[in-house]
Short mmCIF file of C-alpha atoms in Angstrom, two decimals:
data_model
loop_
_atom_site.label_atom_id
_atom_site.label_comp_id
_atom_site.label_asym_id
_atom_site.label_seq_id
_atom_site.Cartn_x
_atom_site.Cartn_y
_atom_site.Cartn_z
CA MET A 19 13.40 -16.22 -5.69
CA ARG A 20 11.77 -12.97 -4.80
CA SER A 21 7.98 -12.77 -3.12
CA LYS A 22 4.98 -12.36 -5.34
CA ILE A 23 2.61 -10.43 -3.28
CA VAL A 24 -0.92 -8.83 -3.61
CA ALA A 25 -1.95 -6.72 -0.73
CA GLY A 26 -5.28 -4.99 -0.43
CA ASN A 27 -5.72 -1.14 1.19
CA TRP A 28 -8.72 -0.73 2.60
CA LYS A 29 -8.13 2.75 3.14
CA MET A 30 -11.07 4.26 5.43
CA ASN A 31 -13.96 2.18 4.11
CA LEU A 32 -16.26 -0.70 5.38
CA SER A 33 -18.21 -1.18 8.59
CA GLN A 34 -17.47 -3.63 10.82
CA SER A 35 -19.68 -6.05 9.59
CA GLU A 36 -18.54 -5.59 5.83
CA ALA A 37 -14.97 -5.40 6.62
CA LYS A 38 -15.38 -8.89 8.52
CA GLU A 39 -17.15 -10.81 5.75
CA LEU A 40 -14.63 -9.25 2.99
CA CYS A 41 -11.90 -10.91 5.10
CA LYS A 42 -13.43 -14.12 5.30
CA GLU A 43 -14.19 -14.11 1.30
CA VAL A 44 -10.58 -13.02 0.75
CA ASN A 45 -9.00 -15.88 3.46
CA ASN A 46 -11.04 -18.29 1.15
CA MET A 47 -9.60 -17.09 -2.14
CA ASN A 48 -8.11 -19.42 -4.35
CA ILE A 49 -4.66 -17.95 -4.04
CA GLY A 50 -1.45 -19.08 -5.88
CA SER A 51 1.20 -21.46 -3.92
CA GLU A 52 3.63 -18.92 -4.55
CA ILE A 53 1.86 -15.80 -3.67
CA GLU A 54 1.34 -13.91 -0.17
CA VAL A 55 -1.95 -11.94 0.41
CA TYR A 56 -2.23 -9.33 2.70
CA ILE A 57 -5.09 -7.10 3.46
CA PHE A 58 -4.55 -3.65 5.46
CA PRO A 59 -8.02 -2.67 7.18
CA PRO A 60 -8.90 0.36 9.29
CA MET A 61 -7.36 0.58 12.50
CA LEU A 62 -10.57 -0.34 14.49
CA TYR A 63 -11.17 -3.82 12.17
CA VAL A 64 -7.50 -5.27 12.42
CA SER A 65 -8.00 -7.67 15.10
CA ASP A 66 -11.14 -8.82 14.17
CA CYS A 67 -9.63 -9.62 10.99
CA LYS A 68 -6.69 -10.96 12.23
CA ALA A 69 -8.54 -13.43 14.56
CA LEU A 70 -10.27 -14.54 11.17
CA SER A 71 -7.02 -14.71 8.87
CA THR A 72 -5.70 -18.21 8.06
CA ASN A 73 -4.47 -18.21 4.81
CA ILE A 74 -3.55 -14.30 4.59
CA LYS A 75 -1.97 -11.74 6.86
CA VAL A 76 -3.14 -8.47 8.24
CA GLY A 77 -1.24 -5.22 8.57
CA ALA A 78 -1.88 -1.88 9.50
CA GLN A 79 -2.34 1.44 7.39
CA ASN A 80 -0.37 3.22 9.83
CA ALA A 81 1.45 3.51 13.30
CA TYR A 82 3.33 5.80 15.12
CA PRO A 83 7.33 5.36 15.84
CA LYS A 84 7.34 5.93 19.65
CA ASP A 85 6.57 2.53 21.78
CA THR A 86 4.41 4.65 24.33
CA GLY A 87 3.60 8.22 25.58
CA ALA A 88 1.24 11.16 25.22
CA PHE A 89 0.79 10.73 21.81
CA THR A 90 -2.97 10.95 21.63
CA GLY A 91 -5.27 9.14 18.89
CA GLU A 92 -1.82 7.24 17.92
CA VAL A 93 -1.14 3.64 18.06
CA SER A 94 2.44 2.31 18.35
CA MET A 95 4.73 -0.49 16.54
CA TRP A 96 4.65 -2.41 19.66
CA GLN A 97 1.50 -1.93 20.32
CA LEU A 98 0.76 -3.79 16.81
CA LYS A 99 3.23 -6.64 17.50
CA GLU A 100 1.32 -7.17 20.60
CA ALA A 101 -1.77 -7.36 18.77
CA GLY A 102 -0.01 -9.73 16.49
CA ILE A 103 -0.03 -7.55 13.19
CA GLU A 104 1.99 -8.68 10.73
CA ALA A 105 2.86 -5.58 8.38
CA VAL A 106 2.51 -1.97 8.17
CA LEU A 107 2.32 0.88 5.41
CA ILE A 108 4.55 3.59 5.88
CA GLY A 109 5.17 6.21 2.91
CA HIS A 110 1.80 6.54 1.30
CA SER A 111 1.09 9.12 -0.72
CA GLU A 112 -2.02 9.99 1.37
CA ARG A 113 -0.18 10.06 4.50
CA ARG A 114 2.42 12.64 3.14
CA GLU A 115 0.25 14.85 1.12
CA TYR A 116 -2.80 15.26 3.58
CA PHE A 117 -0.68 14.13 7.00
CA ASN A 118 2.69 16.49 6.11
CA GLU A 119 4.62 12.89 6.85
CA ASP A 120 8.33 13.89 5.61
CA HIS A 121 11.11 11.79 4.71
CA ALA A 122 12.83 11.71 8.20
CA PHE A 123 9.40 11.12 9.85
CA LEU A 124 8.98 8.28 7.43
CA LYS A 125 12.70 6.92 8.27
CA GLN A 126 11.57 6.67 12.27
CA LYS A 127 8.40 4.67 11.38
CA LEU A 128 10.56 2.35 9.02
CA ASP A 129 13.01 1.93 11.85
CA ALA A 130 10.26 1.40 14.38
CA ALA A 131 8.72 -1.41 12.53
CA LEU A 132 11.71 -3.09 11.90
CA VAL A 133 12.94 -3.09 15.89
CA HIS A 134 9.42 -4.77 16.20
CA GLY A 135 9.50 -7.24 13.52
CA ILE A 136 6.52 -5.93 11.67
CA ARG A 137 7.07 -6.11 7.93
CA PRO A 138 7.34 -2.35 6.15
CA PHE A 139 5.76 -1.76 3.05
CA PHE A 140 7.12 1.32 2.09
CA CYS A 141 5.51 3.64 -0.53
CA CYS A 142 7.20 5.83 -2.79
CA GLY A 143 6.20 7.72 -6.24
CA GLU A 144 5.55 11.20 -7.72
CA PRO A 145 2.52 13.79 -8.52
CA LEU A 146 1.43 14.77 -11.93
CA GLU A 147 4.03 18.24 -11.93
CA ILE A 148 6.97 15.77 -11.08
CA ARG A 149 6.14 13.32 -14.24
CA GLU A 150 5.35 16.20 -16.43
CA ASN A 151 8.38 17.86 -16.03
CA GLY A 152 10.47 14.84 -16.37
CA SER A 153 12.38 14.40 -12.92
CA PHE A 154 10.27 11.65 -11.78
CA LEU A 155 13.34 9.32 -11.51
CA ASP A 156 15.31 11.62 -9.23
CA TYR A 157 12.45 12.54 -6.85
CA VAL A 158 11.15 8.59 -6.22
CA LYS A 159 15.43 8.14 -5.66
CA LYS A 160 15.17 10.96 -3.14
CA GLN A 161 12.64 9.54 -1.35
CA LEU A 162 14.37 6.09 -0.80
CA GLU A 163 17.72 7.69 -0.18
CA GLU A 164 16.13 9.81 2.51
CA SER A 165 14.04 7.54 4.59
CA VAL A 166 15.34 3.59 3.37
CA PHE A 167 18.81 3.68 2.02
CA HIS A 168 20.34 4.28 5.58
CA LEU A 169 19.12 0.87 6.56
CA SER A 170 21.66 -2.41 6.88
CA ALA A 171 21.51 -5.24 4.01
CA ALA A 172 19.62 -7.35 6.66
CA ASP A 173 17.14 -4.93 7.66
CA PHE A 174 16.47 -3.70 4.03
CA ALA A 175 15.55 -7.57 2.86
CA LYS A 176 12.75 -7.21 5.04
CA VAL A 177 11.50 -4.24 3.25
CA VAL A 178 8.95 -4.58 0.66
CA LEU A 179 8.52 -1.33 -1.69
CA ALA A 180 5.03 -0.01 -3.57
CA TYR A 181 5.63 2.03 -6.36
CA GLU A 182 2.75 4.96 -6.44
CA PRO A 183 2.52 7.07 -9.97
CA ILE A 184 0.24 9.45 -7.94
CA TRP A 185 -0.44 10.90 -11.29
CA ALA A 186 -2.06 7.89 -12.36
CA ILE A 187 -4.68 7.78 -9.38
CA GLY A 188 -7.78 9.25 -10.00
CA THR A 189 -6.48 11.70 -12.55
CA GLY A 190 -7.93 10.60 -15.55
CA LYS A 191 -4.19 9.55 -16.86
CA THR A 192 -3.13 6.19 -16.96
CA ALA A 193 0.23 4.74 -16.46
CA SER A 194 1.16 2.07 -19.06
CA THR A 195 3.22 -1.15 -18.54
CA GLU A 196 6.49 0.58 -19.86
CA GLN A 197 6.00 3.55 -17.44
CA ALA A 198 5.56 0.92 -14.57
CA GLU A 199 8.67 -1.09 -15.77
CA GLU A 200 10.74 2.17 -15.82
CA MET A 201 10.06 2.97 -12.59
CA HIS A 202 10.34 -0.55 -11.13
CA ALA A 203 13.79 -1.23 -13.14
CA ALA A 204 15.11 2.06 -11.89
CA ILE A 205 14.27 1.14 -8.49
CA ARG A 206 15.96 -2.28 -8.73
CA SER A 207 18.97 -0.59 -10.13
CA TRP A 208 19.18 1.74 -7.14
CA ILE A 209 19.16 -1.45 -4.82
CA GLU A 210 21.58 -2.74 -6.50
CA GLU A 211 23.93 0.11 -6.17
CA ARG A 212 23.51 0.41 -2.96
CA TYR A 213 22.98 -3.44 -1.41
CA GLY A 214 24.03 -5.60 -4.28
CA LYS A 215 22.86 -7.78 -6.69
CA GLU A 216 21.48 -10.58 -4.56
CA ILE A 217 19.43 -8.07 -2.47
CA ALA A 218 17.85 -6.52 -5.46
CA VAL A 219 16.94 -9.41 -7.58
CA ASN A 220 15.38 -10.73 -4.02
CA SER A 221 13.80 -7.74 -3.29
CA ALA A 222 9.62 -7.23 -3.57
CA ILE A 223 8.78 -4.02 -5.60
CA LEU A 224 4.52 -4.01 -5.95
CA TYR A 225 2.89 -1.29 -8.21
CA GLY A 226 0.19 1.04 -6.31
CA GLY A 227 -1.32 2.37 -9.33
CA SER A 228 -5.08 2.07 -9.83
CA CYS A 229 -4.47 -1.97 -10.77
CA ASN A 230 -7.29 -3.84 -11.13
CA PRO A 231 -8.72 -7.25 -13.10
CA GLY A 232 -8.35 -4.94 -16.37
CA ASN A 233 -4.84 -4.55 -16.35
CA ALA A 234 -3.30 -6.71 -13.24
CA GLN A 235 -2.11 -9.58 -15.86
CA ALA A 236 -0.13 -7.14 -18.16
CA LEU A 237 1.19 -5.76 -14.83
CA PHE A 238 2.03 -8.62 -13.35
CA ALA A 239 3.79 -9.78 -16.76
CA CYS A 240 6.47 -6.94 -16.52
CA GLU A 241 9.82 -8.07 -15.29
CA ASN A 242 10.27 -6.15 -12.74
CA VAL A 243 7.02 -5.87 -11.02
CA ASP A 244 6.22 -8.18 -7.98
CA GLY A 245 2.42 -8.11 -7.41
CA GLY A 246 0.39 -4.94 -6.36
CA LEU A 247 -0.93 -2.47 -3.66
CA ILE A 248 -4.19 -2.52 -4.44
CA GLY A 249 -7.11 0.05 -3.51
CA GLY A 250 -10.67 0.07 -5.00
CA ALA A 251 -10.18 -3.36 -6.42
CA SER A 252 -9.02 -4.84 -2.98
CA LEU A 253 -12.90 -3.47 -1.51
CA LYS A 254 -14.47 -6.16 -3.98
CA ALA A 255 -13.96 -9.83 -3.46
CA ALA A 256 -14.75 -10.59 -7.19
CA ASP A 257 -12.44 -7.97 -8.12
CA PHE A 258 -9.77 -9.00 -5.57
CA SER A 259 -10.26 -12.33 -6.44
CA VAL A 260 -8.76 -11.95 -10.05
CA LEU A 261 -5.79 -10.32 -8.92
CA VAL A 262 -4.65 -13.21 -6.36
CA ALA A 263 -5.83 -16.03 -8.49
CA GLU A 264 -3.05 -18.32 -9.11
CA GLY A 265 -3.50 -18.30 -12.88
CA THR A 266 -3.17 -14.56 -13.44
CA TRP A 267 0.29 -15.23 -12.42
CA THR A 268 1.50 -18.68 -13.93
CA ILE A 269 0.45 -18.32 -17.03
CA LEU A 270 2.77 -15.22 -17.05
CA ASN A 271 5.40 -15.59 -15.22
#
């Protein structure tokens, strides 16, 4: 069976003491036996969180594809591996939009993560105008074709995909479970076309569009939704605990 994953992306939030306290709370949660929990703290706190984590895994929100060199302000995949960090976010909509990370650069990041044995969480998704003009399936498929589908079957099997409907984040619009399932099913079908049925069936595809305690059960019940990449709800232990609780999953699946 494919992995069931709940991952918290803390973005640029929390003080050091707040991050350590939240990490402790998440680590001590009632986590379902078949669920993997990841947290992605700000870079300054990843080592602190790694030291406090026994039941959860710690990832980084970003990394540079070169191992070493004159790249002031960057951290490499190699350095993350040396620090014991287990995963990295790649292709998040905010990195694409605010830092102009294109398909080719994201491809380099993905390759570098895999070289160093770091699990990539690759994000894909469409903005509002693409959703409204109806070309959203082609748009997301191109993101995967340009940055991910060059991988061998063995390497692709190590990747977690996360679908972000950008148009449903902070816009007042809401993605329905039907819309989420439509995209997740399409992504799985493209994986099958490229890599075959076995890899498609076992690939984890997370939902990253404002998942919270109010909609998590309905979303996680979708056949092709394997968990969530959680933003705001991951910053509050009470909210995040609902998403990782065994009951949220076993009742539905």
